[in-house]
Coordinates of C-alpha atoms in Angstrom, one line a residue:
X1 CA 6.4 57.5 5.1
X2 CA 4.7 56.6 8.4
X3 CA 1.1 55.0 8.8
X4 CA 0.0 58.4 10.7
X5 CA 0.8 60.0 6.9
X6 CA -1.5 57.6 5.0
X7 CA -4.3 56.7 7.1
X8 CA -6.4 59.6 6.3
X9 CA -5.6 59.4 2.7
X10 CA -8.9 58.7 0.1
X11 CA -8.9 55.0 -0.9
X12 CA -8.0 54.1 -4.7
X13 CA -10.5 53.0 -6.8
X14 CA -9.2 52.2 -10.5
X15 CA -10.5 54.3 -13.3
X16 CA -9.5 51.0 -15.9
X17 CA -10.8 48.1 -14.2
X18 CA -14.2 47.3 -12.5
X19 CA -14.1 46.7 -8.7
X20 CA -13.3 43.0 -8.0
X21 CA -16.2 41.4 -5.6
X22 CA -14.6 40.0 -1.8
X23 CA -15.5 36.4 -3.3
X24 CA -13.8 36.4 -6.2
X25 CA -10.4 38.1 -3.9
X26 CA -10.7 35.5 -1.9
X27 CA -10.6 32.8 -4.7
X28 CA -7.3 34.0 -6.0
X29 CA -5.5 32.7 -2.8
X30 CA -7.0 29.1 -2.9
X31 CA -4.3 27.5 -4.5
X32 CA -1.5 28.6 -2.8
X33 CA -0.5 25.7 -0.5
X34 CA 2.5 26.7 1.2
X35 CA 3.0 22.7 2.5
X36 CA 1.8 21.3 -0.2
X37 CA 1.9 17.3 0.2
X38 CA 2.6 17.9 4.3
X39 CA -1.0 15.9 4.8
X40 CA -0.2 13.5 3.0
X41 CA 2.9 12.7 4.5
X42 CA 2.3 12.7 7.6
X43 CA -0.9 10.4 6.7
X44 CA 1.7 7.9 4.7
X45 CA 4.5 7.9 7.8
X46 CA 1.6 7.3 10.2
X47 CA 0.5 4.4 8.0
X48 CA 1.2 0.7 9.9
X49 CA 3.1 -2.0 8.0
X50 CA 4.9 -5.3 9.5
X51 CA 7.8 -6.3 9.2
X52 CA 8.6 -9.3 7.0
X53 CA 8.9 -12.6 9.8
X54 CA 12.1 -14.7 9.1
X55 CA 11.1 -18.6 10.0
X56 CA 13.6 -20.7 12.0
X57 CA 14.9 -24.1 10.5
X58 CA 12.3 -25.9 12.2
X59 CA 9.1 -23.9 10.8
X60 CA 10.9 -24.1 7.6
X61 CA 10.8 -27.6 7.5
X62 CA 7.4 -28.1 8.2
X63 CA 6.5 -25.2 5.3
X64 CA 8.4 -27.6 2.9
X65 CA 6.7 -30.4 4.2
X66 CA 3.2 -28.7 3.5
X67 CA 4.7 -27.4 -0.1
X68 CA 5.9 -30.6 -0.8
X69 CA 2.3 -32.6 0.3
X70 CA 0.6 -29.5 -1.7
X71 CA 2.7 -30.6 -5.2
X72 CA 2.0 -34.2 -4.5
X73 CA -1.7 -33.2 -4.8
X74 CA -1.6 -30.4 -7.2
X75 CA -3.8 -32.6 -9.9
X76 CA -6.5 -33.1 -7.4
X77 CA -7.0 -29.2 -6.6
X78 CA -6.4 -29.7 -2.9
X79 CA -7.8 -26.8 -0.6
X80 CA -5.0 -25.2 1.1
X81 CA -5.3 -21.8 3.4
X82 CA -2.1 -19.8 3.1
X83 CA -0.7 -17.2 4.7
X84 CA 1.9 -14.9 2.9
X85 CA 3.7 -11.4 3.3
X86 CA 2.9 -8.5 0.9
X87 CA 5.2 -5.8 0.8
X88 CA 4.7 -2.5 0.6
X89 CA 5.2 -0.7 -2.3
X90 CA 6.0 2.5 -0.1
X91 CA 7.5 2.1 2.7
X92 CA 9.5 -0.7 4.8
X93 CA 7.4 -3.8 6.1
X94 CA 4.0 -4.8 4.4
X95 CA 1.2 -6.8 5.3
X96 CA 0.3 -10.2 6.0
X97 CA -3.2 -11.8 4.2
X98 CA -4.3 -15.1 4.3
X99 CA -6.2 -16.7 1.9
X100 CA -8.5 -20.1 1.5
X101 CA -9.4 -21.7 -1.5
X102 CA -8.0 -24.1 -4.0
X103 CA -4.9 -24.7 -5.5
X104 CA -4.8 -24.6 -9.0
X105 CA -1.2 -24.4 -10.4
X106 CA 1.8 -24.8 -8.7
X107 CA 5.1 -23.3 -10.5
X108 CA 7.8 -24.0 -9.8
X109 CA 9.7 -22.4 -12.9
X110 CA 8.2 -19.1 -11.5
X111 CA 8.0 -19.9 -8.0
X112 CA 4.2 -19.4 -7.0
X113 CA 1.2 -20.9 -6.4
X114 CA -2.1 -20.0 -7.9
X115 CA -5.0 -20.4 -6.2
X116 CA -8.5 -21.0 -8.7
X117 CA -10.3 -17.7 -7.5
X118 CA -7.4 -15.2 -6.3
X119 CA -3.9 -14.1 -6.4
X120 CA -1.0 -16.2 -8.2
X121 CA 1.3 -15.9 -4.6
X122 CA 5.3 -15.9 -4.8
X123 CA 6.5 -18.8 -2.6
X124 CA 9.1 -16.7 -1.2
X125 CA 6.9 -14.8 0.8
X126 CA 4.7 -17.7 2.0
X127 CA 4.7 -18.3 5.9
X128 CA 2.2 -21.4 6.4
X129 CA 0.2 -23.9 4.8
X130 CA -2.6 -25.3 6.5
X131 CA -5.0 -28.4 4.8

């Protein structure tokens, strides 16, 4: 059958079910998403992280020396701003954040610091000390 044989034929119109309005047509073919998550992802892969710093011997040493000073003093509460690395939970890399405040527990069974108001930070991921 050709177009030329049915273009002049009488539309249907169904004797058993009311005509649907153009609204309601149009509805139906919302929720088809045939990329569904594609936003997303491209959103997620455009996101920025950094990468996790490795410190040389001789930063190193001067972190322990600030640790070490910080334990020392851990009774007293000392005010300490540290900077740390918090990965991401998504991708490769993370963030860095730094944070100023008190100390108020170091562990050293679970290896972190806890700060009075804020995050319990792991020392692993700690990258300076400053007093």
């Amino acid at each position: 059958m050709l177009y030329d044989d049915i273009i002049n034929l009488p539309h249907h119109v169904s004797k058993n079910r009311p005509h649907m309005p153009l609204s309601e047509r149009a509805a139906q073919f919302a929720p088809f998403a045939a990329l569904s998550g594609h936003e997303s992802a491209i959103r997620e892969t455009a996101r920025h992280t950094d990468e996790e710093r490795t410190l040389d011997e001789d930063q190193n040493h001067l972190l322990d020396e600030q640790y070490r000073l910080l334990k020392e003093q851990q009774r007293e509460h000392p005010e300490a701003e540290i900077t740390y690395f918090i990965p991401d939970r998504r991708k490769n890399g993370g963030t860095y954040k730094t944070i100023k405040g008190k100390i108020c527990h170091i562990d050293e069974w679970k290896h972190i610091i806890t700060f009075e108001e804020g995050p319990a930070i792991p020392l692993r991921y700690i990258i300076d000390i400053q007093r």
